[in-house]
C-alpha cells in the first residue's frame, strides 16, 4: 500500500564520525537520489527528498544504531532499497536494515541512548558518577552549570568498556563526551549502540 | 595521542579526514608514480575549484599514477602537526607528500603564496628549488598566477602554463619514461620538460636587471628551449577530458552543485579583466555534449543543482538550445539550473519566464564604473538603460535585492565617476519605486560592492599604476558621503591594503622571493582571510628585505619595458594590449569578438567551435 514509510538503520563509524549531523542529512539525500529510490519529495519552491532522522549524533561519536525515515511512492522491496543504498554509500556509512516503520512509534519517541566508551586507561566510574555531577554545559544561550546525574540512567564497567545509558530527549540530551571528560583520558572512542523509548527499557525500532 | 584525538580537538575536522564519496583510491602495489595535487587554501575553498576536479580526474586516468589531494591545514591543525611532528599528508592515502614524485600547486590568486611556502615546509621540503635534493619531489605550479610566476620562480621546479589536462599527463609520461630507461636525473628531466610546449622551467632562464630595477634581459641557458613559452589550450572542448564522477565533500563548501563548464574564454574584452585574455581563444562545448555530461554527473552524484559556469554565460551562442536540452530531464529530476554571471543586457522577461526553475544567482550586475564615460574607458559595455531595464524585469518578478559591483582606481577616474556610482544606485532605487507591479511587502535593497583595481598582467591595464592607499581611501570615503539613502542602499568596500598586496605580487619579479621567505618566517599565512591578514607585518617583511612595494604596485610601467611576464605567450599579443590602452585613454570602445574581430592574436593558437576568423566549427 503506497506510499510506504521506510525506516533504514545504518552505521556511522571511522572517519565519518567527524561529519556533522547536518552534513550527514545533506549527504544521505544525495545518496537516495543516486540509488534511484522513489522517495517522496517535499512540496514548495525548492523540492527535495523528504527525509527525517532519529537522534542527532555529535561530531566525534560513532554509532551502529542510526536511523532515518522516508516515504516511497513507487513499489520497491526493502531488500532492494538496502542494496541500492549501500552501493551508493562509503564503507564507514553502511545501512544494515530497511523495514516498514511500525505504526505508532515515531522517531521522536526516542528517550534514551546507550553508548560504549573505550578509554586509554583504567578508571573508577563510581568515584565520578555518584551523587551530584556538576558540569558546564553548552546551550544555545551560552554556558550553563548543570547537574547531569539525573540524565545518567545507568552505567556498567567491566574493566575495559564503560557502558552508559544517557538521556536523549530533545530537551535534556546529554552528550556522552561530557561524561567521558570526567575521566580525563587522552584517547577514547564513543560508540552509540542502542536507542530506547522514554521508559528507558524498550528498544526503539 | 591518536590522530583521531587530534581531529576531535580542531575546528571542522571534516577538512582532514579524507574518505569522501567519489575519491580515487588506488592500490599502492600497482602505482609507480605518486602525485600530490595541492590547493594552497582551506579545504572548503579547494573542494569547490573546478580546475582541480578536472586535473585530479585526468591524472588518475593514467594507469600506475596516483594523484591525491592536499589542502592547507588551518592554523589550529597546523599547530597540532608541529607539536606532534606530523608531516603534511595526502587525503586519500594519508601518506606524507614529502616522498612523492610530484607536488603540484594550483595558484589561483596572489595571496596564497605564503600558504604555498608553509605547505612546503610542513611537508619537510626545503623552500628553495636550488636547495632540494635529487630525491625531492618535482614541485610544479599552474593556474592563473602561473602566467606571472616570477615571484615564485625560486621555489618551483616548473610551471605549467595554460590548460593542464593534456600537459600534466605529458609531463608525468616523460618522467616515467626517463625513470624506466635509466636516463632520469632531475637536471635532465627538467631540461627535457622545458622542451615540452607550455612548460616554463625558471631555473633555465637567467634574468638580468638594470640599475633602476627593471628587467634588462631574460636569457635561456640552452639553445634548445623556447625564448617564450606558449600557453597550452585544449583545441576541441567536446573531446576534452571531463570527469564522470566528482569527489564529493561532506562538509559544506562554496559549490555544492554540478559545475558545468560551458565554454572557455570571453568575447567582451573588458580592459581590466585578465581571465578573458588568459582563456582566449573562445572554445565552446556543444549543447548535446554538455547535457549528456551533466546527466551522467547527476546520476553519479545526486546533486540537485547544475551551475552553467563560464565567464559570461549570456554570450554562449547556443544558450537557448542548451537550456532546452537540459530542461528535458532536469525538470522531472527536480534539478535546478543556475546561471551565474548573467550580463545585464541578457536579463529579460523571456528568460525568466522560460526558465522558472532557473536560479539566476541572485540579482548581481557588474557595471564596474559609475559613468558611461568611464565604462567606455574600461570597455565594459553596460548601458544604464540596459541596467535599469534588467532591474525592472526583476522587480516585476517580485525580487527586491540587487547587488552591483564596481571598482575604484580605474585609469582616468575623476570625482564625477565616483559620484556616478552613488547616483546610479539611486536611480536603481528610483526604478523600483516606479515599477507598479513591484513587491511591496519588502523594501528594495541595493548593495554596492566596490573593489580596488589591481592591474594584472595580460590586460590593457597591465602598465597602469595602482592608486596609492591614501587616494583609494579618500575615494572610498567620498563615495560613502555621497550615498544619502542608507535605508535602501548598502555600501561594501574592499580593504585597500589587501588589494595593494595583490598588486605587488601580480606584477612582481624574482626579487620578491626574499620577501616571501621573510613573510613566511614572520608567520604570515592565509592572507586572503580577514582574520589572518596582517598588513603591518607584510610591510615589515618588505622593509627587512630592502624592497619597496610601490615599485610593483604604484609604478607606471613603460611601454618598452621588459615585463616579468613577457616570457609567456598567452595568445593575445602585446601590440593588442597597447592598442587597447590607447583606445582606453581616448575613451573609445572595442566591440566584442562576436560582433567584430579586434585582432587580439589569440586565434593563432587554433581552437574549435569559437568565433575567431579561420577557426573550424
Short mmCIF file of N, CA and C in Angstrom, two decimals, chain B residues 29 34 135 186 210 215 219 289 329 367 369 403 420 446 453 549 594 606 612:
data_model
loop_
_atom_site.label_atom_id
_atom_site.label_comp_id
_atom_site.label_asym_id
_atom_site.label_seq_id
_atom_site.Cartn_x
_atom_site.Cartn_y
_atom_site.Cartn_z
N UNK B 29 50.55 -1.03 -4.63
CA UNK B 29 51.40 -2.02 -5.30
C UNK B 29 51.36 -1.85 -6.81
N UNK B 34 53.63 8.78 -7.65
CA UNK B 34 52.73 9.43 -6.71
C UNK B 34 52.71 10.93 -6.99
N UNK B 135 66.34 13.56 -4.76
CA UNK B 135 65.19 12.71 -4.46
C UNK B 135 63.94 13.49 -4.07
N UNK B 186 67.38 14.74 -12.19
CA UNK B 186 66.46 15.89 -12.10
C UNK B 186 66.80 16.90 -13.18
N UNK B 210 68.41 46.15 -14.87
CA UNK B 210 69.01 47.48 -14.99
C UNK B 210 69.25 48.05 -13.60
N UNK B 215 63.77 45.01 -15.75
CA UNK B 215 64.48 43.87 -16.33
C UNK B 215 65.27 44.28 -17.56
N UNK B 219 67.41 35.42 -20.42
CA UNK B 219 68.14 34.59 -21.39
C UNK B 219 68.02 33.12 -21.05
N UNK B 289 26.72 17.53 -25.99
CA UNK B 289 27.78 17.00 -25.12
C UNK B 289 27.56 17.46 -23.68
N UNK B 329 15.25 16.98 -19.07
CA UNK B 329 15.32 16.00 -17.99
C UNK B 329 15.43 16.63 -16.61
N UNK B 367 28.41 46.76 -13.35
CA UNK B 367 28.69 47.92 -14.20
C UNK B 367 30.16 48.35 -14.09
N UNK B 369 31.84 50.71 -13.31
CA UNK B 369 32.15 52.16 -13.25
C UNK B 369 30.84 52.93 -13.21
N UNK B 403 22.51 43.47 -6.34
CA UNK B 403 23.89 43.74 -5.94
C UNK B 403 24.62 44.28 -7.16
N UNK B 420 29.20 59.11 -9.61
CA UNK B 420 28.31 58.39 -10.51
C UNK B 420 27.86 57.04 -9.96
N UNK B 446 19.59 47.80 -2.42
CA UNK B 446 20.64 47.81 -3.43
C UNK B 446 21.98 47.82 -2.71
N UNK B 453 40.98 48.45 -8.20
CA UNK B 453 41.61 47.87 -9.38
C UNK B 453 42.98 47.31 -9.02
N UNK B 549 57.52 48.11 -2.03
CA UNK B 549 56.35 47.56 -2.73
C UNK B 549 55.79 48.50 -3.80
N UNK B 594 32.20 38.62 -30.84
CA UNK B 594 31.04 38.11 -31.55
C UNK B 594 30.53 39.12 -32.56
N UNK B 606 44.64 28.46 -32.51
CA UNK B 606 43.68 27.50 -33.06
C UNK B 606 42.38 27.47 -32.28
N UNK B 612 36.70 33.01 -33.68
CA UNK B 612 37.81 33.67 -34.34
C UNK B 612 37.77 33.38 -35.84
#
